[in-house]
XYZ file of C-alpha atoms in Angstrom:
752
model
C -37.005 92.333 -48.176
C -35.996 94.348 -51.213
C -35.748 93.319 -54.779
C -34.354 89.864 -55.676
C -33.404 89.119 -59.269
C -31.939 85.841 -60.429
C -30.508 85.433 -63.886
C -31.194 81.973 -65.060
C -28.678 80.634 -67.575
C -27.093 77.323 -68.382
C -24.666 76.174 -65.668
C -20.992 75.460 -66.109
C -20.471 78.043 -68.842
C -18.079 80.875 -68.742
C -20.660 83.663 -68.621
C -20.433 87.102 -70.163
C -22.563 90.174 -69.686
C -25.104 89.049 -72.236
C -26.008 85.996 -70.144
C -26.591 88.135 -67.116
C -28.238 91.045 -68.929
C -31.437 91.016 -66.926
C -29.801 90.974 -63.547
C -27.357 93.643 -64.570
C -30.017 95.932 -65.944
C -32.028 95.530 -62.777
C -28.992 96.526 -60.623
C -28.249 99.435 -62.905
C -31.857 100.592 -62.736
C -31.855 100.406 -58.916
C -28.813 102.713 -58.803
C -30.096 105.222 -61.447
C -33.155 105.820 -59.290
C -30.710 107.684 -57.029
C -32.404 106.563 -53.817
C -30.587 107.406 -50.673
C -29.140 105.100 -48.048
C -29.350 101.779 -49.902
C -27.529 98.519 -49.334
C -27.496 96.276 -52.435
C -25.834 92.876 -52.648
C -24.573 91.497 -55.946
C -23.801 87.785 -55.982
C -21.309 86.315 -58.458
C -19.040 83.292 -57.870
C -16.705 84.223 -60.710
C -14.320 86.920 -59.431
C -13.135 87.824 -62.931
C -16.761 88.336 -63.988
C -17.445 90.360 -60.813
C -14.649 92.765 -61.887
C -16.027 93.081 -65.414
C -19.587 93.794 -64.168
C -18.377 96.317 -61.592
C -16.084 98.096 -64.114
C -19.009 98.345 -66.660
C -21.317 99.659 -63.921
C -18.759 102.323 -62.868
C -18.144 103.393 -66.511
C -21.835 103.630 -67.414
C -23.101 105.358 -64.367
C -20.179 107.648 -63.701
C -20.242 108.655 -67.344
C -23.673 110.089 -66.988
C -22.288 113.019 -65.035
C -20.961 114.597 -68.140
C -24.196 114.216 -70.101
C -25.922 117.298 -69.041
C -25.434 120.056 -66.527
C -28.823 119.412 -64.989
C -28.201 115.720 -64.596
C -24.973 116.177 -62.775
C -26.736 116.985 -59.594
C -28.747 113.749 -59.530
C -26.664 111.160 -61.307
C -24.713 108.941 -58.963
C -20.946 108.721 -58.886
C -19.730 105.146 -58.656
C -16.641 104.539 -56.543
C -15.027 101.059 -56.503
C -13.229 100.149 -53.354
C -11.199 96.935 -53.073
C -10.698 95.400 -49.659
C -7.273 94.006 -48.815
C -6.090 91.800 -45.895
C -4.357 94.728 -44.226
C -7.470 96.885 -44.613
C -10.629 94.604 -44.384
C -12.680 97.095 -42.460
C -15.414 98.154 -45.012
C -16.701 101.132 -43.005
C -13.195 102.561 -42.420
C -12.407 102.377 -46.070
C -15.607 104.261 -47.050
C -15.107 106.875 -44.392
C -11.457 107.283 -45.360
C -12.393 107.870 -49.038
C -15.057 110.461 -48.019
C -12.631 112.247 -45.776
C -9.914 112.329 -48.423
C -12.176 113.719 -51.062
C -13.650 116.429 -48.900
C -17.176 115.066 -48.790
C -17.532 115.685 -45.023
C -20.575 117.443 -43.653
C -18.685 120.641 -44.247
C -17.939 119.688 -47.870
C -20.144 119.950 -50.919
C -21.933 116.731 -51.914
C -22.626 117.029 -55.666
C -24.529 113.738 -55.724
C -25.223 110.713 -53.648
C -22.059 108.506 -53.957
C -22.358 104.783 -54.714
C -19.614 102.589 -53.340
C -18.868 99.221 -54.897
C -17.043 96.997 -52.474
C -14.770 94.428 -54.210
C -12.165 91.981 -52.965
C -14.386 90.310 -50.311
C -13.909 86.909 -51.861
C -10.112 87.304 -51.598
C -10.324 87.581 -47.797
C -10.793 83.816 -47.711
C -7.135 83.554 -48.509
C -6.287 85.135 -45.166
C -6.671 84.295 -41.493
C -10.039 84.064 -39.681
C -9.012 87.211 -37.809
C -8.966 89.163 -41.077
C -12.329 87.719 -42.092
C -13.781 88.448 -38.609
C -12.699 92.049 -38.897
C -14.574 92.484 -42.130
C -17.694 90.894 -40.611
C -17.358 93.119 -37.493
C -17.306 96.185 -39.776
C -20.648 95.209 -41.273
C -22.288 95.827 -37.859
C -21.503 99.556 -38.393
C -23.285 99.780 -41.756
C -26.685 100.721 -40.265
C -25.124 103.686 -38.459
C -23.157 104.683 -41.546
C -26.210 104.588 -43.808
C -28.311 106.499 -41.183
C -25.733 109.305 -41.025
C -24.736 109.687 -44.585
C -26.557 109.806 -47.970
C -24.731 107.079 -49.793
C -25.367 103.757 -51.410
C -23.355 100.535 -51.082
C -23.056 97.577 -53.510
C -21.362 94.558 -51.932
C -19.893 92.104 -54.535
C -19.787 88.651 -52.979
C -19.727 84.949 -53.855
C -22.540 82.617 -52.662
C -20.438 81.262 -49.743
C -19.891 84.793 -48.469
C -23.570 85.574 -49.060
C -24.544 82.700 -46.751
C -21.878 83.800 -44.250
C -23.181 87.398 -44.211
C -26.771 86.343 -43.904
C -25.948 83.985 -40.985
C -23.325 85.976 -39.134
C -24.845 89.430 -39.469
C -28.645 89.072 -39.575
C -29.151 92.835 -38.945
C -27.223 93.580 -42.081
C -29.133 90.990 -44.043
C -32.446 92.603 -42.991
C -31.008 95.996 -43.908
C -30.499 95.076 -47.589
C -32.596 96.771 -50.253
C -31.919 94.469 -53.118
C -30.177 91.190 -54.026
C -28.938 90.559 -57.567
C -27.606 87.201 -58.539
C -25.308 86.606 -61.545
C -24.373 83.217 -62.957
C -20.685 82.353 -63.448
C -18.226 79.523 -62.748
C -16.971 79.643 -59.192
C -13.324 80.758 -58.917
C -11.472 77.778 -57.527
C -9.840 77.975 -54.127
C -7.075 75.852 -52.758
C -7.920 73.828 -49.593
C -6.153 76.435 -47.528
C -8.378 79.143 -49.009
C -11.648 77.412 -48.196
C -13.773 79.706 -46.008
C -13.323 78.605 -42.422
C -16.482 80.346 -41.462
C -18.577 77.773 -43.179
C -17.747 74.997 -40.798
C -17.671 75.653 -37.080
C -19.674 78.323 -35.309
C -20.244 81.476 -37.249
C -18.034 84.499 -36.938
C -18.888 86.716 -34.100
C -20.583 90.047 -34.163
C -20.587 92.678 -31.372
C -22.916 92.168 -28.445
C -24.248 95.642 -27.837
C -25.615 94.686 -24.445
C -22.187 93.720 -23.026
C -20.936 96.176 -20.440
C -17.218 97.011 -20.441
C -15.192 95.996 -17.367
C -14.237 98.485 -14.773
C -10.566 97.492 -14.848
C -8.094 99.086 -17.124
C -4.514 98.468 -18.198
C -3.093 95.032 -19.145
C -5.869 93.091 -17.533
C -8.656 95.003 -19.252
C -10.342 92.733 -21.809
C -13.047 94.997 -23.256
C -13.089 98.497 -24.683
C -15.857 100.837 -25.570
C -16.940 101.468 -29.174
C -18.337 104.966 -29.994
C -20.208 105.015 -33.282
C -20.697 108.751 -34.015
C -19.723 108.976 -37.671
C -20.285 112.750 -37.799
C -17.488 113.025 -35.310
C -15.369 110.603 -37.281
C -15.806 112.631 -40.402
C -14.838 115.964 -38.810
C -11.943 114.634 -36.660
C -8.568 113.268 -37.657
C -8.862 109.801 -39.274
C -6.152 108.434 -37.156
C -8.722 107.964 -34.455
C -10.851 105.814 -36.731
C -8.989 102.575 -35.904
C -10.198 102.940 -32.336
C -13.812 103.251 -33.219
C -14.121 99.692 -34.503
C -13.282 97.509 -31.514
C -11.207 94.476 -32.444
C -13.166 91.262 -32.261
C -10.915 89.850 -29.630
C -11.777 92.723 -27.295
C -15.540 91.994 -27.147
C -17.935 89.578 -25.802
C -19.330 88.200 -28.996
C -22.332 86.130 -29.882
C -21.364 83.079 -31.931
C -23.619 81.472 -34.556
C -23.307 77.943 -35.657
C -23.657 76.768 -39.206
C -26.187 74.065 -38.828
C -24.534 70.712 -38.486
C -26.916 69.360 -41.029
C -27.126 65.586 -41.390
C -24.934 64.574 -44.333
C -27.538 62.107 -45.378
C -26.499 58.540 -45.128
C -29.362 58.128 -47.437
C -26.968 58.989 -50.204
C -27.321 55.398 -51.214
C -30.199 53.002 -51.080
C -30.941 52.777 -47.345
C -29.350 50.123 -45.196
C -31.076 47.297 -43.307
C -29.455 48.623 -40.146
C -28.771 52.135 -38.950
C -25.821 53.935 -40.313
C -24.665 57.161 -38.536
C -24.952 60.362 -40.522
C -22.106 62.885 -40.646
C -22.299 66.576 -39.840
C -21.175 69.664 -41.633
C -18.988 70.786 -38.714
C -16.334 70.153 -40.054
C -16.307 67.598 -42.849
C -14.750 64.891 -40.717
C -17.296 62.208 -41.401
C -17.863 61.202 -45.034
C -21.363 60.425 -46.178
C -22.018 56.733 -45.779
C -23.829 55.100 -48.685
C -24.510 51.383 -47.849
C -25.542 49.414 -50.858
C -28.906 47.724 -51.278
C -28.677 45.141 -54.040
C -31.194 43.159 -56.110
C -33.009 40.677 -53.881
C -32.712 37.311 -55.413
C -31.534 33.805 -54.386
C -28.114 34.916 -55.580
C -27.892 38.020 -53.582
C -28.682 38.139 -49.882
C -26.518 40.827 -48.440
C -27.218 42.741 -45.258
C -25.033 45.951 -45.134
C -22.978 46.459 -42.053
C -22.985 49.423 -39.724
C -20.293 52.037 -40.166
C -18.983 54.441 -37.578
C -16.061 56.619 -38.523
C -14.102 57.934 -35.548
C -10.469 58.615 -34.693
C -8.891 57.309 -31.490
C -7.975 59.525 -28.531
C -8.204 59.436 -24.789
C -11.608 58.952 -22.971
C -13.691 62.070 -22.345
C -13.256 63.797 -19.010
C -16.115 64.159 -16.564
C -18.045 67.449 -16.903
C -16.116 70.387 -15.554
C -17.288 72.088 -12.507
C -18.674 75.624 -13.127
C -15.853 77.316 -11.198
C -12.407 75.817 -11.397
C -9.744 76.087 -8.815
C -6.547 77.975 -9.428
C -4.560 74.689 -9.416
C -6.774 73.095 -11.941
C -6.767 76.026 -14.302
C -3.023 76.400 -14.119
C -2.591 72.762 -14.911
C -4.835 72.978 -18.013
C -2.998 76.042 -19.219
C 0.467 74.596 -18.567
C -0.497 71.389 -20.503
C -1.751 73.469 -23.358
C 1.468 75.595 -23.397
C 3.426 72.491 -23.913
C 1.493 71.537 -27.096
C 1.612 74.597 -29.352
C 4.029 77.188 -30.510
C 1.118 79.669 -31.007
C 2.054 83.089 -29.867
C -1.477 84.424 -29.585
C -2.828 81.451 -27.599
C 0.248 81.493 -25.277
C -0.179 85.202 -24.663
C -3.836 84.741 -23.733
C -3.002 81.858 -21.386
C -0.181 83.879 -19.713
C -2.642 86.755 -19.331
C -5.158 84.444 -17.618
C -2.428 83.171 -15.288
C -1.562 86.739 -14.398
C -5.218 87.606 -13.654
C -5.531 84.500 -11.395
C -2.429 85.605 -9.520
C -3.815 89.201 -9.198
C -7.148 87.776 -7.902
C -9.164 90.041 -10.184
C -12.898 90.205 -10.068
C -14.626 87.074 -11.563
C -16.113 88.982 -14.509
C -12.781 90.131 -15.878
C -11.357 86.586 -15.542
C -14.417 85.126 -17.246
C -14.084 87.496 -20.154
C -10.415 86.478 -20.603
C -11.440 82.882 -20.599
C -14.136 83.619 -23.200
C -11.546 85.347 -25.411
C -9.338 82.270 -25.097
C -12.170 79.973 -25.978
C -13.085 81.974 -29.099
C -9.473 82.132 -30.204
C -9.216 78.370 -29.878
C -12.422 78.102 -31.899
C -10.840 80.131 -34.700
C -7.951 77.644 -34.803
C -10.482 74.755 -34.931
C -12.385 76.484 -37.747
C -9.071 76.690 -39.708
C -8.641 72.953 -39.527
C -6.740 72.275 -36.318
C -9.163 69.762 -34.712
C -6.632 68.153 -32.369
C -8.226 66.769 -29.190
C -6.019 68.884 -26.935
C -7.070 72.153 -28.650
C -10.731 71.196 -28.465
C -10.300 70.289 -24.752
C -8.715 73.692 -24.103
C -11.575 75.485 -25.874
C -14.106 73.506 -23.822
C -12.343 74.315 -20.555
C -12.153 78.024 -21.443
C -15.851 78.266 -22.275
C -16.804 76.309 -19.124
C -14.734 78.683 -16.942
C -16.400 81.708 -18.622
C -20.026 80.644 -18.261
C -20.577 81.225 -14.510
C -19.967 84.989 -14.924
C -22.779 85.442 -17.405
C -26.397 86.059 -16.537
C -28.299 82.787 -17.207
C -30.564 83.327 -20.212
C -28.689 86.305 -21.539
C -27.639 86.250 -25.188
C -23.915 85.785 -24.468
C -24.771 82.956 -22.084
C -26.903 81.220 -24.737
C -24.255 81.750 -27.462
C -21.486 80.380 -25.319
C -23.604 77.298 -24.554
C -24.275 76.847 -28.284
C -20.417 76.970 -28.907
C -19.865 74.530 -26.050
C -22.416 72.067 -27.388
C -20.727 72.181 -30.838
C -17.307 71.668 -29.254
C -18.604 68.585 -27.280
C -20.035 67.276 -30.575
C -16.729 67.829 -32.384
C -14.809 66.165 -29.573
C -16.889 62.989 -30.057
C -15.375 62.554 -33.491
C -12.073 61.703 -31.861
C -13.298 58.607 -29.969
C -13.286 54.902 -30.997
C -15.320 53.436 -28.178
C -19.136 53.857 -28.566
C -19.490 54.561 -24.845
C -17.074 57.413 -25.020
C -18.729 58.901 -28.130
C -22.085 58.649 -26.408
C -20.752 60.471 -23.340
C -19.556 63.476 -25.444
C -22.896 63.562 -27.356
C -24.822 63.558 -24.110
C -22.792 66.636 -22.924
C -23.477 68.285 -26.231
C -27.226 67.764 -25.853
C -27.115 68.976 -22.232
C -25.488 72.268 -23.357
C -28.014 72.914 -26.141
C -30.921 72.035 -23.869
C -29.639 74.183 -21.054
C -29.641 77.270 -23.390
C -33.066 76.402 -24.939
C -34.981 75.475 -21.822
C -33.947 78.168 -19.347
C -36.997 80.214 -18.423
C -35.168 83.556 -19.009
C -33.389 82.330 -22.223
C -33.125 85.194 -24.727
C -31.539 83.985 -27.911
C -32.496 85.574 -31.165
C -34.965 83.826 -33.439
C -32.286 82.681 -35.738
C -30.190 81.658 -32.741
C -33.028 79.461 -31.560
C -33.263 77.816 -34.993
C -29.568 77.141 -34.959
C -29.496 75.573 -31.576
C -32.615 73.464 -32.240
C -31.044 72.287 -35.541
C -27.828 71.429 -33.823
C -29.736 69.560 -31.042
C -31.621 67.560 -33.706
C -28.397 66.561 -35.399
C -26.742 65.403 -32.249
C -29.871 63.398 -31.232
C -29.741 61.698 -34.640
C -26.044 60.796 -34.063
C -26.790 59.463 -30.556
C -29.496 57.234 -32.141
C -26.725 55.259 -33.787
C -25.398 54.270 -30.382
C -28.373 53.853 -28.072
C -32.214 54.048 -27.883
C -32.494 54.700 -31.622
C -36.288 55.237 -31.749
C -36.396 57.546 -28.757
C -33.493 59.652 -29.894
C -34.712 59.959 -33.421
C -38.079 61.146 -32.227
C -36.347 63.764 -30.130
C -34.406 64.759 -33.220
C -37.724 65.190 -35.109
C -39.061 67.433 -32.306
C -35.868 69.510 -32.382
C -35.982 69.945 -36.212
C -39.701 70.931 -36.081
C -38.944 73.527 -33.407
C -36.080 74.885 -35.563
C -38.494 75.168 -38.599
C -40.730 77.311 -36.532
C -37.991 79.935 -36.186
C -36.593 79.509 -39.714
C -39.322 80.564 -42.199
C -38.660 79.673 -45.810
C -39.370 83.178 -47.029
C -36.548 84.615 -44.878
C -34.068 81.738 -44.678
C -34.683 79.522 -47.713
C -31.310 77.809 -47.616
C -31.498 76.944 -43.966
C -35.038 75.941 -44.269
C -34.208 73.522 -47.057
C -31.348 72.001 -45.067
C -33.654 71.473 -42.104
C -36.244 69.792 -44.267
C -33.592 67.556 -45.752
C -32.332 66.569 -42.317
C -35.920 65.945 -41.199
C -36.474 63.700 -44.187
C -33.327 61.711 -43.257
C -34.541 61.136 -39.684
C -38.080 60.122 -40.826
C -36.402 57.552 -43.241
C -34.438 56.122 -40.330
C -37.552 55.980 -38.180
C -39.260 54.011 -41.008
C -36.803 51.168 -40.315
C -37.949 51.006 -36.733
C -41.694 50.827 -37.167
C -44.714 52.678 -38.586
C -42.806 52.301 -41.943
C -45.304 53.689 -44.405
C -46.285 56.818 -42.365
C -42.605 57.667 -41.752
C -41.681 57.186 -45.392
C -44.561 59.462 -46.458
C -43.290 62.064 -44.028
C -39.788 61.729 -45.426
C -41.032 62.201 -48.982
C -42.956 65.323 -47.918
C -39.840 66.713 -46.257
C -37.659 66.101 -49.192
C -40.160 67.647 -51.576
C -40.342 70.701 -49.412
C -36.535 70.959 -49.350
C -36.462 70.777 -53.120
C -38.842 73.708 -53.403
C -36.217 75.990 -51.844
C -33.060 74.481 -53.385
C -33.327 75.414 -57.044
C -30.795 73.533 -59.148
C -29.730 76.734 -60.973
C -28.441 78.109 -57.704
C -27.571 75.040 -55.619
C -26.870 72.208 -58.181
C -25.113 69.740 -55.916
C -27.409 70.266 -52.907
C -30.421 69.815 -55.236
C -28.919 66.629 -56.544
C -28.322 65.281 -53.079
C -31.916 65.859 -52.037
C -33.229 64.287 -55.244
C -31.048 61.295 -54.558
C -32.490 61.021 -51.038
C -36.041 61.450 -52.407
C -35.368 58.639 -54.799
C -34.391 56.424 -51.861
C -37.519 57.270 -49.981
C -39.657 56.415 -52.990
C -37.711 53.195 -53.432
C -38.252 52.191 -49.809
C -41.954 52.942 -49.890
C -42.329 50.879 -53.081
C -41.750 47.786 -50.980
C -44.975 48.543 -49.001
C -47.392 50.042 -51.586
C -47.916 50.884 -55.212
C -44.567 49.345 -56.248
C -44.523 50.140 -59.977
C -45.651 53.790 -59.534
C -43.207 54.483 -56.745
C -40.249 52.693 -58.409
C -40.912 54.877 -61.445
C -40.949 57.980 -59.190
C -37.697 56.783 -57.681
C -36.068 56.443 -61.080
C -37.208 60.019 -62.010
C -35.647 61.395 -58.894
C -32.328 59.602 -59.494
C -32.243 60.732 -63.070
C -32.905 64.390 -61.892
C -29.919 64.056 -59.501
C -27.741 62.684 -62.305
C -28.347 65.779 -64.370
C -26.020 67.558 -61.897
C -24.045 64.688 -60.498
C -21.898 64.285 -63.530
C -18.628 62.482 -64.012
C -16.929 65.858 -64.333
C -18.485 67.724 -61.433
C -19.027 65.001 -58.852
C -17.768 61.556 -59.847
C -18.300 60.006 -56.397
C -21.882 61.236 -56.218
C -22.406 60.182 -59.779
C -21.248 56.672 -58.832
C -23.555 56.394 -55.858
C -26.629 57.584 -57.672
C -25.960 55.409 -60.633
C -25.707 52.502 -58.239
C -29.135 53.475 -56.735
C -30.630 53.804 -60.197
C -29.388 50.280 -61.094
C -31.215 48.881 -58.114
C -34.402 50.747 -58.803
C -34.426 49.526 -62.457
C -33.760 45.943 -61.254
C -36.650 46.034 -58.770
C -38.963 47.441 -61.436
C -37.947 44.702 -63.834
C -38.888 42.120 -61.312
C -42.461 43.426 -61.467
C -42.788 43.082 -65.220
C -43.293 39.346 -65.424
C -46.173 39.776 -67.914
C -44.239 41.951 -70.293
C -40.979 40.169 -71.051
C -39.833 42.708 -73.606
C -40.109 45.574 -71.082
C -38.456 43.381 -68.399
C -35.504 42.799 -70.760
C -35.225 46.557 -71.407
C -35.298 47.383 -67.637
C -32.594 44.800 -67.001
C -30.484 46.415 -69.653
C -30.975 49.776 -68.108
C -30.162 48.314 -64.741
C -26.815 46.856 -65.895
C -26.055 50.116 -67.749
C -26.596 52.041 -64.515
C -24.461 49.620 -62.478
C -21.653 49.840 -65.053
C -22.002 53.663 -65.026
C -21.494 53.496 -61.283
C -18.354 51.348 -61.761
C -16.936 53.728 -64.344
C -17.521 56.796 -62.087
C -15.996 54.958 -59.171
C -13.010 54.098 -61.249
C -12.505 57.718 -62.253
C -12.930 58.818 -58.671
C -10.347 56.481 -57.256
C -7.975 57.096 -60.180
C -7.946 60.816 -59.539
C -8.341 60.661 -55.801
C -7.057 57.279 -54.556
C -7.778 57.987 -50.922
C -11.545 58.677 -51.522
C -13.862 56.613 -49.352
C -16.783 55.694 -51.614
C -20.132 55.858 -49.957
C -21.200 52.422 -51.043
C -19.737 48.940 -51.343
C -18.014 48.853 -54.703
C -17.633 45.130 -54.693
C -21.320 44.641 -54.056
C -21.924 46.704 -57.164
C -19.691 44.366 -59.135
C -21.758 41.481 -57.763
C -25.051 43.165 -58.615
C -23.899 43.888 -62.110
C -22.992 40.193 -62.517
C -26.475 39.080 -61.343
C -28.107 41.214 -63.990
C -25.814 40.067 -66.768
C -26.682 36.500 -65.849
C -30.406 37.271 -66.086
C -29.971 38.928 -69.457
C -28.094 35.979 -70.797
C -30.733 33.540 -69.518
C -33.695 35.439 -71.120
C -32.113 36.126 -74.578
C -33.425 33.978 -77.425
C -31.272 31.161 -78.725
C -30.431 32.940 -81.986
C -28.362 35.518 -80.091
C -25.538 33.254 -78.920
C -22.948 36.061 -79.250
C -24.848 38.353 -76.851
C -25.562 35.610 -74.430
C -21.832 34.654 -74.303
C -20.962 38.310 -73.791
C -23.373 38.578 -70.814
C -22.149 35.323 -69.218
C -18.520 36.310 -69.533
C -19.160 39.796 -68.059
C -21.130 38.207 -65.192
C -18.195 35.831 -64.389
C -15.731 38.740 -64.658
C -17.781 40.818 -62.194
C -18.162 38.014 -59.684
C -14.455 37.226 -59.725
C -13.691 40.997 -59.266
C -16.076 41.041 -56.252
C -14.312 37.911 -54.922
C -10.994 39.733 -54.899
C -12.477 42.712 -53.151
C -14.201 40.618 -50.557
C -11.328 38.310 -49.752
C -10.954 39.774 -46.261
C -14.689 39.285 -45.614
C -15.377 35.579 -45.054
C -19.093 36.247 -44.580
C -19.341 37.228 -48.306
C -17.663 34.086 -49.683
C -20.849 32.005 -49.510
C -22.675 34.681 -51.529
C -19.931 34.675 -54.255
C -19.753 30.888 -54.342
C -23.491 30.733 -54.965
C -23.237 33.276 -57.751
C -20.275 31.415 -59.373
C -22.092 28.103 -59.296
C -25.193 29.664 -60.940
C -23.032 31.242 -63.642
C -21.154 27.971 -64.421
C -24.461 26.123 -64.647
C -25.789 28.698 -67.071
C -22.502 28.409 -69.048
C -23.248 24.638 -69.459
C -26.938 25.147 -70.270
C -26.306 27.868 -72.855
C -22.803 27.086 -74.200
C -22.390 23.394 -73.468
C -19.447 21.540 -71.867
C -16.887 23.758 -73.628
C -18.385 26.848 -72.011
C -18.579 25.252 -68.623
C -14.905 24.152 -68.792
C -13.799 27.612 -69.970
C -15.561 29.121 -66.954
C -14.053 26.608 -64.503
C -10.583 27.382 -65.819
C -11.015 30.980 -64.506
C -12.086 29.906 -60.982
C -9.429 30.133 -58.246
C -8.184 26.659 -57.419
C -8.981 26.974 -53.680
C -12.689 27.291 -54.530
C -12.980 24.308 -56.801
C -13.404 21.693 -54.058
C -16.529 23.567 -52.894
C -17.933 24.336 -56.379
C -17.429 21.063 -58.372
C -19.671 18.857 -56.230
C -22.548 21.216 -56.656
C -22.530 21.310 -60.482
């Protein structure tokens, strides 16, 4: 709804107002219309630019008041409010300003005020509790705008825009305009990364929750009056009580989709490779290499499963735990952390158990404990013991909720995500599968209950999460059946996630769907599944414009290139390989050495393979074949350069493809170039032969711990030494042999 304006300018430039003139003028025009009760959202990743734009807006619009006496009654006054960690409550700050300036119902409103809210991005430097309080305050905006004639402009970055849209859908629907400005993102340290973009979304108040009858220390909920006329006419010291702290409510949690981090980020493997999830980034994208197919190069990539060892998973917890069991869990947890808030909550639960309070009060205390654990997990503490405590707390809380109610569905969604996260800590496939089955059961229980009442976007989230977990389980057992279940779940999610309303989530779902169809293509019905994958990726690209989401756009283009490359082995090879190359090149426009060296390396590696395959189809046009081989080796060497830069800057980086296989592939193409060059180009032939030998020997060093690769390298070395003799004579052969490790000579010499 509302007006959406996007200023399209070159990326990666330090923007000034001139580059965002169109979006700025549209925002200014929307405010000068002096419409009442508007919520406008201005998006800019550059906090310095945010401040410049907001200051200019305040100067220009507020200055109009002095222009003419008649205009003073209609021109808006712009007030800039900056949120701080000690005062993140947006509504309270607005009401406080109104009260302090006498603009209560009894006061005289000269014009409709416009409040610019700044400082939201800085809240990422503070705890999840501070961020939650800001998000909680947004739930009061509708009441505020209904009672007072004012306008609000929220200045946010794109991560906060996604967070607001996902965590507070009512506020998102309330907006009257969205204005996007282009600027370089202000960098955050790892500790400042927004926790809300990983585990379940920040909670919002559940208006249907009834407060408990108990009071005093064991009371967990309080009421929340929302009469802002009363707030404005009474003492502001009471305002703090009108916005109930997050911890004192039953909240509905929303999960950022655990979207498949496509293992298709490299030419697809011959065997299944598990995909990672976004929740949190504990599994890197796996990019198995597919190399040129020739008599020198028969490599089948290995399966990869990245997990961390801990104890086996427990059996599912009974719905109602005994006092002894609960005490044991809490006592174990208390021995693990020096966390005052968690310990206080656990002590409170122990007190409630001893007092034998009514089950609903105890359940709400458990829910509060589970949500607090979840906040710690969001902030990066993913220790198995903390996850186990969160799982136990949610499990104890569930029986008190009405099956099918929103809070019941949201708790099951959280529980499913926690089971999924717990599976990351296992090393044994059987243990991983057990946790994933529990995750699936939790999501399905919420989705399939006849009285289930999640919101439409809640349904989309749970279906998306369910699809992701099914795709993970397919790596361990019944791959075809589980992948087909994942497809069904993603299609169901898409029904509740229209592109017009949720373009980002829609594109992520389509990308995940494409990844699953590609995996299904390896299990049968290859051509049809690949066509479906290509359709899904194309649909995802329609809603991930590169100007707004450059890295996501590049990832999807890379995956589209892989799907084209795969289909080229079954139909229209030349056309589809050319389409694959176009997609990879589109990805590389944004996967640069500067912005994403690891992604740049992976896509260059894919591009080298596509060029090599296309060259093999050009047997009637030797000049074009030679050109394609040169482009292939250039792409492979581009991958090696990008990988070198990545590892030089970040030595612990796990590349998403086999670097040594890329050295080997580059050697194969150098050999082919040397063999096809005319005899009057001895210098170039010698260069290609020497480069090939260098790459083979480098791959040999990298593969020393993989005996299964030695036969491949020996074959490549023998081929190169033969070429050295054919093209450079005995002197060339001897020079090459002098570089071969002595332990390989007994195997190589008899075959020359």
